[in-house]
mmCIF file of C-alpha atoms in Angstrom:
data_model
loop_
_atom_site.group_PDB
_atom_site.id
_atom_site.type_symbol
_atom_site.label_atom_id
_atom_site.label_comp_id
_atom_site.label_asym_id
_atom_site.label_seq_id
_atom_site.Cartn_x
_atom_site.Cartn_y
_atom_site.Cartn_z
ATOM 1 C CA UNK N 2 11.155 46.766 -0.707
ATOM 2 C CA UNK N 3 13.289 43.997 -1.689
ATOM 3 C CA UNK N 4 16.179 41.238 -0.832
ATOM 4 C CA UNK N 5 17.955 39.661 1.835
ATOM 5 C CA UNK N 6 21.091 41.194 3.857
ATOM 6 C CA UNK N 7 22.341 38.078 5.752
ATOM 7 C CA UNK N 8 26.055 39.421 6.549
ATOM 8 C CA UNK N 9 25.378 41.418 3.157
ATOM 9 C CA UNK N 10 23.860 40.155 0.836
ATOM 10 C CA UNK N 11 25.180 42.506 -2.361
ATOM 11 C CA UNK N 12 27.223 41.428 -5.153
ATOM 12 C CA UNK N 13 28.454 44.405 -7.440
ATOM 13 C CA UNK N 14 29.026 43.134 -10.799
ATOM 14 C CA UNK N 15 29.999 45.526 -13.485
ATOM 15 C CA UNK N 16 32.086 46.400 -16.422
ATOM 16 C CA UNK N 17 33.622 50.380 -17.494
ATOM 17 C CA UNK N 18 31.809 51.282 -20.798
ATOM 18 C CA UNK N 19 31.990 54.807 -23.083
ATOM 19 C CA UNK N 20 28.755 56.592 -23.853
ATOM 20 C CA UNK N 21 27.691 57.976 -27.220
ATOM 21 C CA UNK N 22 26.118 61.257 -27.686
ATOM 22 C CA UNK N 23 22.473 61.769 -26.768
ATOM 23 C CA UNK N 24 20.065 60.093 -29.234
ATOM 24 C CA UNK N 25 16.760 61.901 -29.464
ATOM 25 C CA UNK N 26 14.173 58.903 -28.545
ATOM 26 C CA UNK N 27 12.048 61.386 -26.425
ATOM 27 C CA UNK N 28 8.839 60.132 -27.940
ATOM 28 C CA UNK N 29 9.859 56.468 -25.829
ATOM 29 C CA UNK N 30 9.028 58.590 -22.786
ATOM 30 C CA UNK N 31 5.441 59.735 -22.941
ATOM 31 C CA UNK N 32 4.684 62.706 -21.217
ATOM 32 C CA UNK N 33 1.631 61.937 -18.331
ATOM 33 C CA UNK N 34 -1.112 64.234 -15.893
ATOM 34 C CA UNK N 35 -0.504 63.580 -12.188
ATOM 35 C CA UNK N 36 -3.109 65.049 -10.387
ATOM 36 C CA UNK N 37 -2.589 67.365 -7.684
ATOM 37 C CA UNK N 38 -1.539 70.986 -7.214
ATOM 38 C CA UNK N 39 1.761 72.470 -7.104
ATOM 39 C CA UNK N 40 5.067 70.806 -8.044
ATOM 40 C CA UNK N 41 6.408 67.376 -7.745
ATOM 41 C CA UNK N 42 9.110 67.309 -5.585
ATOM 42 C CA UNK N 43 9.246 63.550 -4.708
ATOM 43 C CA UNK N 44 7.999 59.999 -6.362
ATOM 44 C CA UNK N 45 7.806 56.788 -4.089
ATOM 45 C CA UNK N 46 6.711 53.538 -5.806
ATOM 46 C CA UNK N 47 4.239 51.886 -3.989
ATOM 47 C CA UNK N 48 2.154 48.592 -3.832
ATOM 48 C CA UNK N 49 -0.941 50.164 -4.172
ATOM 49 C CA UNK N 50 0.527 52.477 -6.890
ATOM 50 C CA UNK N 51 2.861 55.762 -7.100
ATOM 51 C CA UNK N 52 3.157 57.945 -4.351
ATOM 52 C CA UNK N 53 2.939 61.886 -5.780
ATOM 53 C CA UNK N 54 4.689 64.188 -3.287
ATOM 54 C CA UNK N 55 4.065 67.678 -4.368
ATOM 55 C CA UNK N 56 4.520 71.477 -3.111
ATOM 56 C CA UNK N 57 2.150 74.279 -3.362
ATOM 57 C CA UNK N 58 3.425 77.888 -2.517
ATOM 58 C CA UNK N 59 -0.285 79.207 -2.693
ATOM 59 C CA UNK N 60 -1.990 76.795 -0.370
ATOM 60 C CA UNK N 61 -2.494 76.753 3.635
ATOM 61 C CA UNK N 62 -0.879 73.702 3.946
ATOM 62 C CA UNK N 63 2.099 73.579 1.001
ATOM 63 C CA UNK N 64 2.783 69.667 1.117
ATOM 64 C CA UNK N 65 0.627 67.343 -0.336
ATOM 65 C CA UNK N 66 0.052 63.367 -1.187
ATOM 66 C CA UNK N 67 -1.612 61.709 -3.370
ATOM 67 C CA UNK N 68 -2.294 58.066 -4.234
ATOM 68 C CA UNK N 69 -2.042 57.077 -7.998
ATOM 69 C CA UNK N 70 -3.407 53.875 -8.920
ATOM 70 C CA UNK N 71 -2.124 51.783 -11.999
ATOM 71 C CA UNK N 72 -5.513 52.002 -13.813
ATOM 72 C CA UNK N 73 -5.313 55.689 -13.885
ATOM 73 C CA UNK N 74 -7.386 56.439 -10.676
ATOM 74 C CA UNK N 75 -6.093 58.798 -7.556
ATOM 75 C CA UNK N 76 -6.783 59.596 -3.963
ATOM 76 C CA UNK N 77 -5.506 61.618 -1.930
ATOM 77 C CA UNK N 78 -3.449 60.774 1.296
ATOM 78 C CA UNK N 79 -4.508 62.694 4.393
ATOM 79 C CA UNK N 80 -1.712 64.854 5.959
ATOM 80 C CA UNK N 81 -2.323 65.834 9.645
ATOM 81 C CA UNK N 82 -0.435 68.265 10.045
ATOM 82 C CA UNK N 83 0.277 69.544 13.470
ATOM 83 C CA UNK N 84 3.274 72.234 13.280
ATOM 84 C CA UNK N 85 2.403 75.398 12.237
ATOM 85 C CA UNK N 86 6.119 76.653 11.860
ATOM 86 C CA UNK N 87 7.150 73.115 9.600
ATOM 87 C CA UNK N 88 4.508 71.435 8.849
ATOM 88 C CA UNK N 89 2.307 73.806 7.101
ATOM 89 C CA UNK N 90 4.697 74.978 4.869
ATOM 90 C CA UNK N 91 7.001 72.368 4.476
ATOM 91 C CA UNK N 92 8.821 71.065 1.359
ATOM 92 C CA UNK N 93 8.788 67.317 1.152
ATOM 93 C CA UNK N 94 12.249 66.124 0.744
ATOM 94 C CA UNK N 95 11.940 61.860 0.637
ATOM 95 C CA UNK N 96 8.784 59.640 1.349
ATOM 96 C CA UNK N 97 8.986 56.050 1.665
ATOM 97 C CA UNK N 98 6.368 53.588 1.677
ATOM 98 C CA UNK N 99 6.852 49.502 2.509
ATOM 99 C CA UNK N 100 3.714 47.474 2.721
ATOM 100 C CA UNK N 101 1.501 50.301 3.105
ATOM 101 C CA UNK N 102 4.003 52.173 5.860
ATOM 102 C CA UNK N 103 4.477 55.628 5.572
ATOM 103 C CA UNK N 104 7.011 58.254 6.588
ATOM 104 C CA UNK N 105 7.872 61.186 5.212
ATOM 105 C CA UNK N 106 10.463 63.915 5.710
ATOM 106 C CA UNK N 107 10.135 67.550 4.948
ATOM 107 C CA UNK N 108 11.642 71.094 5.401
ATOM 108 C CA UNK N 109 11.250 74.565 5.442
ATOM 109 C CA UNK N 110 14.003 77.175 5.660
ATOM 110 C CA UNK N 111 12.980 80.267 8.307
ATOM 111 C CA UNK N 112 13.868 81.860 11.009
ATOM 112 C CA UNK N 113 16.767 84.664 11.556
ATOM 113 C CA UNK N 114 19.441 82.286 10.455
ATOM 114 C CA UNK N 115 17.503 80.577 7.817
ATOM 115 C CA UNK N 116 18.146 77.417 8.867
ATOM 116 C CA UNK N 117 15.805 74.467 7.712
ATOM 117 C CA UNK N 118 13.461 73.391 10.274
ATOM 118 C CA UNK N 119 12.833 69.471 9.645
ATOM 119 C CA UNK N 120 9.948 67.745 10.147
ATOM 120 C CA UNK N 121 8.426 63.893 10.048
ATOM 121 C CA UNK N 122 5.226 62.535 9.385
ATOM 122 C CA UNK N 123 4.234 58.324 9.934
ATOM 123 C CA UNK N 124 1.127 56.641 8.649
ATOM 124 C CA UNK N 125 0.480 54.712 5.889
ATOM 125 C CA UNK N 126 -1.222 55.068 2.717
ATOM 126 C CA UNK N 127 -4.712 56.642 3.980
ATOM 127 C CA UNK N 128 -2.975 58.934 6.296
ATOM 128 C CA UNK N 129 0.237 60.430 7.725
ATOM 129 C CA UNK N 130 0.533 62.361 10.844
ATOM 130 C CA UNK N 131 2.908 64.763 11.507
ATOM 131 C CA UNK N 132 4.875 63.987 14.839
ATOM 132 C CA UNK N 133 7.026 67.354 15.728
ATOM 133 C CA UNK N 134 9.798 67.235 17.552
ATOM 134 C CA UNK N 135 12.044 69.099 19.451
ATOM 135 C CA UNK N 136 14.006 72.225 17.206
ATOM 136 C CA UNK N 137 17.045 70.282 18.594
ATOM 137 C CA UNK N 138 16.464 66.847 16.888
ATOM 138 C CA UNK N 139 16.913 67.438 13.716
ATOM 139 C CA UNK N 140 18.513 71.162 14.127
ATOM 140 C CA UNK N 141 20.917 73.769 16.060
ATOM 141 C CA UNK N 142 24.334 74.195 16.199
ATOM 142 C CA UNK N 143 25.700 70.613 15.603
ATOM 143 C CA UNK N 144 23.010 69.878 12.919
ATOM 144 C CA UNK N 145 24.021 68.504 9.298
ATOM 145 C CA UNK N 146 21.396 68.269 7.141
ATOM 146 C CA UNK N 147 18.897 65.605 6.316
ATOM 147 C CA UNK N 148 19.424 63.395 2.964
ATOM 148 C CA UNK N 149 16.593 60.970 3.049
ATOM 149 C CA UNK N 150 14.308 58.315 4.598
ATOM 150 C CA UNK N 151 14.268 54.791 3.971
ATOM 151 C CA UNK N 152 11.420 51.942 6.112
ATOM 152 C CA UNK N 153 13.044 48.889 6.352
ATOM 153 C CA UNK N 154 11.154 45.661 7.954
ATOM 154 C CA UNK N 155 12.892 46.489 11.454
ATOM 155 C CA UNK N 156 11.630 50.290 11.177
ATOM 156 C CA UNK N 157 12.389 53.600 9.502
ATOM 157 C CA UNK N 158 15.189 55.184 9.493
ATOM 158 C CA UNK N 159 16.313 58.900 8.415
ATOM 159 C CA UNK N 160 19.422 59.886 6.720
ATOM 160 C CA UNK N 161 22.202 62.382 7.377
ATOM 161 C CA UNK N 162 25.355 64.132 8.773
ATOM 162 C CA UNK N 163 25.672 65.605 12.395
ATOM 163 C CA UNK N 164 28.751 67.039 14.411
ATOM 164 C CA UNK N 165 31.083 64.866 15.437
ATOM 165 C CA UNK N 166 32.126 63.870 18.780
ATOM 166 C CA UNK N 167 35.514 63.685 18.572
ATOM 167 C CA UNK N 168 34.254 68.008 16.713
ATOM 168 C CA UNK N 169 36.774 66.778 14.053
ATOM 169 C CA UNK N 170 33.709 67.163 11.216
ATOM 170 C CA UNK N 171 30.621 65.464 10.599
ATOM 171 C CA UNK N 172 29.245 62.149 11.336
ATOM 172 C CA UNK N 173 26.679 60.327 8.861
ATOM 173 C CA UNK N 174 23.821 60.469 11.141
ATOM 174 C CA UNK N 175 20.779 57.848 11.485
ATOM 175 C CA UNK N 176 18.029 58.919 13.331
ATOM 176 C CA UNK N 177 15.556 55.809 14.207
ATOM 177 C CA UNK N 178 11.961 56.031 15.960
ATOM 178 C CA UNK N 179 10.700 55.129 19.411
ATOM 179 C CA UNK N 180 6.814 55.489 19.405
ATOM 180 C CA UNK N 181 6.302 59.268 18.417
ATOM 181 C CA UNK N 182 10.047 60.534 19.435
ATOM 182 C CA UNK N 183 12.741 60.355 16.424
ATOM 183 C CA UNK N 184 16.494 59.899 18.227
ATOM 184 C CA UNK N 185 20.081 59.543 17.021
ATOM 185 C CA UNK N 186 21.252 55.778 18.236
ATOM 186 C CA UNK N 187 24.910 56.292 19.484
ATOM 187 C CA UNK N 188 28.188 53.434 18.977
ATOM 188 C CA UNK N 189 31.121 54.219 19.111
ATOM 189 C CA UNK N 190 33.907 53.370 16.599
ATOM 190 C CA UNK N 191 31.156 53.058 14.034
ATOM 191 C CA UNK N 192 32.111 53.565 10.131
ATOM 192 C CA UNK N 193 29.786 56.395 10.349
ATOM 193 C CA UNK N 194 32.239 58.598 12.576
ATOM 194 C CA UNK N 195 34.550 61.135 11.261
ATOM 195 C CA UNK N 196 38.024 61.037 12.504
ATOM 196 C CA UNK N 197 41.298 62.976 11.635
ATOM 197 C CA UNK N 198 42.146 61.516 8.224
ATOM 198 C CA UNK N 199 38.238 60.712 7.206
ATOM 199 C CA UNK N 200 35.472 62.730 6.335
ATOM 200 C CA UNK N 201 31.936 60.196 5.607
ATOM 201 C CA UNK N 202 29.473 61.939 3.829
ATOM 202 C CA UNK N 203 26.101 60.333 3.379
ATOM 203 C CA UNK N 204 24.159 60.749 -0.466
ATOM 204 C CA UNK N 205 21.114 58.396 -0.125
ATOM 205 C CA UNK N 206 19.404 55.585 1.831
ATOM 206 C CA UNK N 207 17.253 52.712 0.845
ATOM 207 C CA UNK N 208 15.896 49.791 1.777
ATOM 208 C CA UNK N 209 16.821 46.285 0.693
ATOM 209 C CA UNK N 210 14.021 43.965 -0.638
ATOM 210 C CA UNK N 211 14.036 41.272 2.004
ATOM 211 C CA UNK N 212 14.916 43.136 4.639
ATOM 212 C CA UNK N 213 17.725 45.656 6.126
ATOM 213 C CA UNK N 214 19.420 48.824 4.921
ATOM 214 C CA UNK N 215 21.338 50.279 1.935
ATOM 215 C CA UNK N 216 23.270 53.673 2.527
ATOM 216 C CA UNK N 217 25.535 55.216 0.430
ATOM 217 C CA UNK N 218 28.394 58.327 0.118
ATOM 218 C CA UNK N 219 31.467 59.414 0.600
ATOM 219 C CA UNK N 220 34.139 59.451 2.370
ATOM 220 C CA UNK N 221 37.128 62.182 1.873
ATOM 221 C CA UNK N 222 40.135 61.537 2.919
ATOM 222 C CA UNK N 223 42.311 63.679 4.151
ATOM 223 C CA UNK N 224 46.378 63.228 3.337
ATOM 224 C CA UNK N 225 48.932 64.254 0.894
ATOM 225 C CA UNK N 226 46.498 64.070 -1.482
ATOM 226 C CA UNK N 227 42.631 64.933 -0.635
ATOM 227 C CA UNK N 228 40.311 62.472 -2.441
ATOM 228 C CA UNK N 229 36.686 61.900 -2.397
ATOM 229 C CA UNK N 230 36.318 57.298 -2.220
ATOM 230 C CA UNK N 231 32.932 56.143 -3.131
ATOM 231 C CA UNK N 232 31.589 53.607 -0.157
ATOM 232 C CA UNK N 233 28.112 52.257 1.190
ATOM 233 C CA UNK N 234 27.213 50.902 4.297
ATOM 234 C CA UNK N 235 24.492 48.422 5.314
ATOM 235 C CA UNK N 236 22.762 47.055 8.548
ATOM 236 C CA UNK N 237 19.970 44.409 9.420
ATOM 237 C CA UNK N 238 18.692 47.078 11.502
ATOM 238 C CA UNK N 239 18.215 50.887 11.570
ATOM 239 C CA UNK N 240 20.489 51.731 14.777
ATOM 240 C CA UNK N 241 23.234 49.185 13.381
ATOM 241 C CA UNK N 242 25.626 48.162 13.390
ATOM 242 C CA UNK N 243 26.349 49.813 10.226
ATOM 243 C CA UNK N 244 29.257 48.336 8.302
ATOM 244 C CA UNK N 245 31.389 50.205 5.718
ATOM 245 C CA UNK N 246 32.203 48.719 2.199
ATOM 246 C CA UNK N 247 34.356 50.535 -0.655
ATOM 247 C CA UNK N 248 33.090 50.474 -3.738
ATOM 248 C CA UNK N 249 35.422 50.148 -7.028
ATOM 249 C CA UNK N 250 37.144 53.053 -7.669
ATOM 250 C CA UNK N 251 37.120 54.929 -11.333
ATOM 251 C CA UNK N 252 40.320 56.494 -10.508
ATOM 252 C CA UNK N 253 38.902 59.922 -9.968
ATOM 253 C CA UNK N 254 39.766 62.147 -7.416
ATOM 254 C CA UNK N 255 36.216 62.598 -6.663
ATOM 255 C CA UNK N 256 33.504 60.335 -6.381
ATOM 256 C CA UNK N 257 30.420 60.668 -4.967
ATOM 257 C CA UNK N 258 27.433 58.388 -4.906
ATOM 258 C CA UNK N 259 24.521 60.252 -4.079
ATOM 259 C CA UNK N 260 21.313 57.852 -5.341
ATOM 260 C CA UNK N 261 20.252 54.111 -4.744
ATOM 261 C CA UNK N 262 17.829 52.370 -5.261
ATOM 262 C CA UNK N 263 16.687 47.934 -5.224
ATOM 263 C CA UNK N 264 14.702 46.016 -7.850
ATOM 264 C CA UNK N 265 14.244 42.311 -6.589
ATOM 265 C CA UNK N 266 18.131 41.283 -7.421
ATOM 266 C CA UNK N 267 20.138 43.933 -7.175
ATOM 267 C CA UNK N 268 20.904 47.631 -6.405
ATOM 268 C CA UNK N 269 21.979 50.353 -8.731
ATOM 269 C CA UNK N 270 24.016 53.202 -7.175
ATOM 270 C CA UNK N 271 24.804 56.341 -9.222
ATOM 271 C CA UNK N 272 26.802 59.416 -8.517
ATOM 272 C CA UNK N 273 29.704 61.602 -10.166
ATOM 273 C CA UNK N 274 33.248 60.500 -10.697
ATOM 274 C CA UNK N 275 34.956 63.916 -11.402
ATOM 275 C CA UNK N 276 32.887 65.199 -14.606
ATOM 276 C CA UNK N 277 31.183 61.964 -15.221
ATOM 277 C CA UNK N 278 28.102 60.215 -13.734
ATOM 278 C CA UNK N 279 28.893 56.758 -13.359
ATOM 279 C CA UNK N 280 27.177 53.857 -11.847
ATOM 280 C CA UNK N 281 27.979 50.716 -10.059
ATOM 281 C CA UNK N 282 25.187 47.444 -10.210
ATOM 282 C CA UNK N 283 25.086 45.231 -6.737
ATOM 283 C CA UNK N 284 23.817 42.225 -7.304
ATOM 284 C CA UNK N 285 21.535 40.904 -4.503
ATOM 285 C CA UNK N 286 23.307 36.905 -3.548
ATOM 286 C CA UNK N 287 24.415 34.997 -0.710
ATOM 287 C CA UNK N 288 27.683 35.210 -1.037
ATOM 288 C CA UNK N 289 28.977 38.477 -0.039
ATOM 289 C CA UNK N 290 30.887 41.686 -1.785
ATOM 290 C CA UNK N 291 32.476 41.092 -4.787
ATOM 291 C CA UNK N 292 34.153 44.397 -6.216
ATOM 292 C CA UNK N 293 33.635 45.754 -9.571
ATOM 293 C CA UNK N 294 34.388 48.630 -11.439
ATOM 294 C CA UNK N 295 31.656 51.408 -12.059
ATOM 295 C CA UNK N 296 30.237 52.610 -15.404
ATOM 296 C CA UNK N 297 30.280 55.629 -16.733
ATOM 297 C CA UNK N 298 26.827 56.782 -18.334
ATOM 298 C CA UNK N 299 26.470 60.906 -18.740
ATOM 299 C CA UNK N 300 30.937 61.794 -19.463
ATOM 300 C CA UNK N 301 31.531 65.262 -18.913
ATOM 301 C CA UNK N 302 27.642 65.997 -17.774
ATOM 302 C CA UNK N 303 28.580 67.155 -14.125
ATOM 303 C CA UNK N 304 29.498 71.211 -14.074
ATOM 304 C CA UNK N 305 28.301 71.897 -10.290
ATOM 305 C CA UNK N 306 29.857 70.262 -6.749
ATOM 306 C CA UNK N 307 26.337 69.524 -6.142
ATOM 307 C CA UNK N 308 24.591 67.227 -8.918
ATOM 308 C CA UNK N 309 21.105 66.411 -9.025
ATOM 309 C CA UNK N 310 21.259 62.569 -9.725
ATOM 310 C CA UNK N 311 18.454 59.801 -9.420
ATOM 311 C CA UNK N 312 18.174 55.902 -10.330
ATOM 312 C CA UNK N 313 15.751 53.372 -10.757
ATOM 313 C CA UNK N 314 16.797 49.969 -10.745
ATOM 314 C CA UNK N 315 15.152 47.946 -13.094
ATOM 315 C CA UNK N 316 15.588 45.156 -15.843
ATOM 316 C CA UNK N 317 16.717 48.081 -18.010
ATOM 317 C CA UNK N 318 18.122 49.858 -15.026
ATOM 318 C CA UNK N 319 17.474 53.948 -15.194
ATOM 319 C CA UNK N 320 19.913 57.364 -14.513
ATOM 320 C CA UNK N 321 18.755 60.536 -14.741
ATOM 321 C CA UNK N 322 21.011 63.790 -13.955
ATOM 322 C CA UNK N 323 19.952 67.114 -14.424
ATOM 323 C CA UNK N 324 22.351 69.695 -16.737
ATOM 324 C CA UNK N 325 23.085 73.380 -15.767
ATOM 325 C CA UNK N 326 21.610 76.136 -17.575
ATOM 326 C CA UNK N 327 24.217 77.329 -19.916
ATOM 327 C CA UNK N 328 24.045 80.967 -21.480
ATOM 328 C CA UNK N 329 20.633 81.364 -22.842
ATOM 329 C CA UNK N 330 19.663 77.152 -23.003
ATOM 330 C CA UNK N 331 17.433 76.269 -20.556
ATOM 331 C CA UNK N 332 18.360 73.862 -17.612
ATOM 332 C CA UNK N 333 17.720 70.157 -18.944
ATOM 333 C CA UNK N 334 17.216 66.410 -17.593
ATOM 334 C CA UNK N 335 19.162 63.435 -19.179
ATOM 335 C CA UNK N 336 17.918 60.097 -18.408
ATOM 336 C CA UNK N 337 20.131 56.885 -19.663
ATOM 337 C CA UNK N 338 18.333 53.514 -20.128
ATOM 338 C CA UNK N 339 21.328 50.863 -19.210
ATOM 339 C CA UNK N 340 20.346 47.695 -20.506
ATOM 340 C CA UNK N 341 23.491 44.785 -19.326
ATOM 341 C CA UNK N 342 25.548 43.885 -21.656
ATOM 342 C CA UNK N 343 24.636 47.070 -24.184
ATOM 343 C CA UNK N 344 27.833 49.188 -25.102
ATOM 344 C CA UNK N 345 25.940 52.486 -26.605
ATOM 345 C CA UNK N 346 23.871 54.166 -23.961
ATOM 346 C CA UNK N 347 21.854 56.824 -26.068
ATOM 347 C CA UNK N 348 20.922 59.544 -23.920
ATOM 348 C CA UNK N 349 17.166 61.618 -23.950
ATOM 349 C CA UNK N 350 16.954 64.863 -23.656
ATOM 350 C CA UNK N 351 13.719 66.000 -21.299
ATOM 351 C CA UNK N 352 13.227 69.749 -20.287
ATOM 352 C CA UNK N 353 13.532 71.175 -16.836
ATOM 353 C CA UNK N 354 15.470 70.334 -14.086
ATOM 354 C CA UNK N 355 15.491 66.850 -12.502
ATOM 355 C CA UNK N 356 13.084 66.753 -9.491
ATOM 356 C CA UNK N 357 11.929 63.156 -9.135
ATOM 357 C CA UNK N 358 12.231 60.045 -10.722
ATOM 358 C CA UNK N 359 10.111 56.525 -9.368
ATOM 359 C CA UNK N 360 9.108 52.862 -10.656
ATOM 360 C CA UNK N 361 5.421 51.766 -10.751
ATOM 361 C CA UNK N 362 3.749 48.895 -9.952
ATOM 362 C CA UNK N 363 4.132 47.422 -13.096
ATOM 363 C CA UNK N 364 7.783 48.474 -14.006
ATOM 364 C CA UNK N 365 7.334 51.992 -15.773
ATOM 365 C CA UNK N 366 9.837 54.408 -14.740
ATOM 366 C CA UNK N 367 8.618 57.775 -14.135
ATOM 367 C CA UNK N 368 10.394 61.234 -14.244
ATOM 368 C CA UNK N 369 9.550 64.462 -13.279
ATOM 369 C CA UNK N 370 10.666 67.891 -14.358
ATOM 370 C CA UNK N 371 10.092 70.962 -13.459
ATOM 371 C CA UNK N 372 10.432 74.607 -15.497
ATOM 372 C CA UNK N 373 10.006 78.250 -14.533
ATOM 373 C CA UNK N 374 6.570 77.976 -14.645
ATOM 374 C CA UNK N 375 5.377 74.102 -14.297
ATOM 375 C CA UNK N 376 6.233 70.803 -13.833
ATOM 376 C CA UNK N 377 6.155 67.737 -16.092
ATOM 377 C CA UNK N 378 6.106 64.587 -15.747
ATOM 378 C CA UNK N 379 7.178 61.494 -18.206
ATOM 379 C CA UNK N 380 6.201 57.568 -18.599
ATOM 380 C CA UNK N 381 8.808 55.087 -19.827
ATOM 381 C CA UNK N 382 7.318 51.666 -20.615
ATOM 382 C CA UNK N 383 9.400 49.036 -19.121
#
């Protein structure tokens, strides 16, 4: 992916806007066939094309890959898969692809405690291979969760929270790669440590276009008055050093970014701020931070402590958050188109729940949904 992270390279530029209500324009997003069976579960934009992660309850081997060219045409990617008790029936949770690099991170939740037993696969865009690892590496007692991948031009990196030394929470965790062996990188006093009076919790990782990383969360602090403060921390390199940057607030007591993602000159991050989903633009320059104030998009759209929330950073940049059932309506995805400078930010209306959401080759965004009984997917033009 995209720009250049000399002592961080991000401007976030911004202005705080109102929505109107959702304006039906669904027949701007054309519904499209990916092939493949199963669900989509992830989308990776790719040089060669879009990257179709998908799940498949009925086959031997549930995860799959497949290429999808611009023209129309697919392949598929081969997965060798070499872990009967993760691999094989694994749900892909994030895929990233730079230059024709691969890696891939999926789950599967077993065992008498049901915990989710992670695993990786590496390759590139003809084949991954699975590379298991110890139950301990990614699991166990002290073990967080996994949020995402990212490949960055120093290496991969994945993505989430792990028990604290200091036992006083969770630490956003990195885990970087050594030949076949995947291994947390330890330094202390790092912005990713929980202490006392702060809780860091990670939402997404990405990589920035000319090289480095993106990662963004939370962090709660803990006082007089518990608050959620939206943050994101970068590094030249996977294992750091990571440094910590606040982002505007909105004045909520909660906010929580929890996607990113980089077009060629600048990020988008979007998460919740109390009810609302919100967003905050970082513009890719030399020069350093310069704070702004976030966006709101979807008001009054988040009912759950756990959103579903994805962006696509564009010249119209894209949000997409996914809407409880309510009663007897079926669960829905909004997506907002947030052109700069535009004050109305009509809202479409897409069925399903939010499962994916990618940018093409040549700029189309697309989203996928998925019902009861299928999944969809959906082309926006860009």
């Amino acid at each position: 992916m995209r720009s250049s992270v000399a002592g961080l390279v991000a401007t976030i530029a911004l202005t705080l806007a109102a929505c109107t209500s959702p304006a039906p324009e669904a027949d701007r997003w054309q519904p499209v066939d990916l092939p493949g069976a199963g669900r989509v579960v992830t989308l990776t934009g790719a040089d060669d094309g879009l990257l179709v992660g998908r799940y498949d309850d009925s086959a031997q081997e549930r995860a799959s890959l497949t290429v999808v060219r611009p023209d129309g045409s697919s392949r598929p990617v081969a997965m060798d898969t070499r872990w009967e008790w993760a691999g094989r029936e694994a749900e892909l949770l994030s895929v990233s692809e730079r230059q024709g690099e691969v890696v891939a991170v999926g789950g599967h939740r077993a065992g008498a405690h049901g915990n989710v037993r992670w695993t990786v696969w590496s390759g590139d865009l003809d084949e991954v291979v699975e590379q298991p690892q110890r139950f301990e590496v990614f699991g166990g007692w002290d073990a967080g969760g996994l949020t995402g991948t990212a490949l960055s031009q120093a290496g991969p990196v994945i993505l989430g929270s792990w028990a604290a030394r200091s036992r006083q929470g969770l630490d956003v965790a990195v885990w970087t790669r050594d030949g076949d062996r995947w291994a947390r990188p330890t330094r202390p006093g790092t912005p990713l440590a929980a202490t006392a009076t702060r809780q860091p919790s990670p939402g997404a990782v990405t990589d920035l276009p000319g090289g480095g990383l993106l990662a963004v969360g939370w962090v709660t602090v803990l006082g007089d008055r518990i608050r959620d403060e939206a943050v994101l921390w970068t590094a030249a390199e996977p294992a750091g050093p990571w440094r910590e940057v606040s982002l505007p607030s909105t004045g909520a007591g909660t906010q929580r970014p929890m996607a990113v993602d980089c077009a060629a000159d600048h990020c988008v991050v979007a998460g919740s701020s109390d009810e609302d989903v919100v967003l905050w633009r970082v513009a890719l320059t030399d020069d350093g931070l310069a704070p702004a104030r976030p966006r709101t998009v979807l008001p009054d759209a988040v009912h759950s402590p756990a959103p579903t929330i994805r962006t696509a950073a564009g010249a119209v940049d894209t949000v997409a958050h996914s809407e409880p059932a309510r009663g007897e309506q079926p669960r829905t995805t909004r997506v907002v188109r947030v052109e700069a400078g535009a004050e109305e930010l009509p809202a479409t209306q897409l069925p399903g729940r939010l499962a994916a959401m990618a940018t093409d080759p040549r700029g189309a965004v697309v989203v996928a949904t998925t019902t009861a009984d299928r999944t969809r997917t959906w082309r926006r033009a860009p």
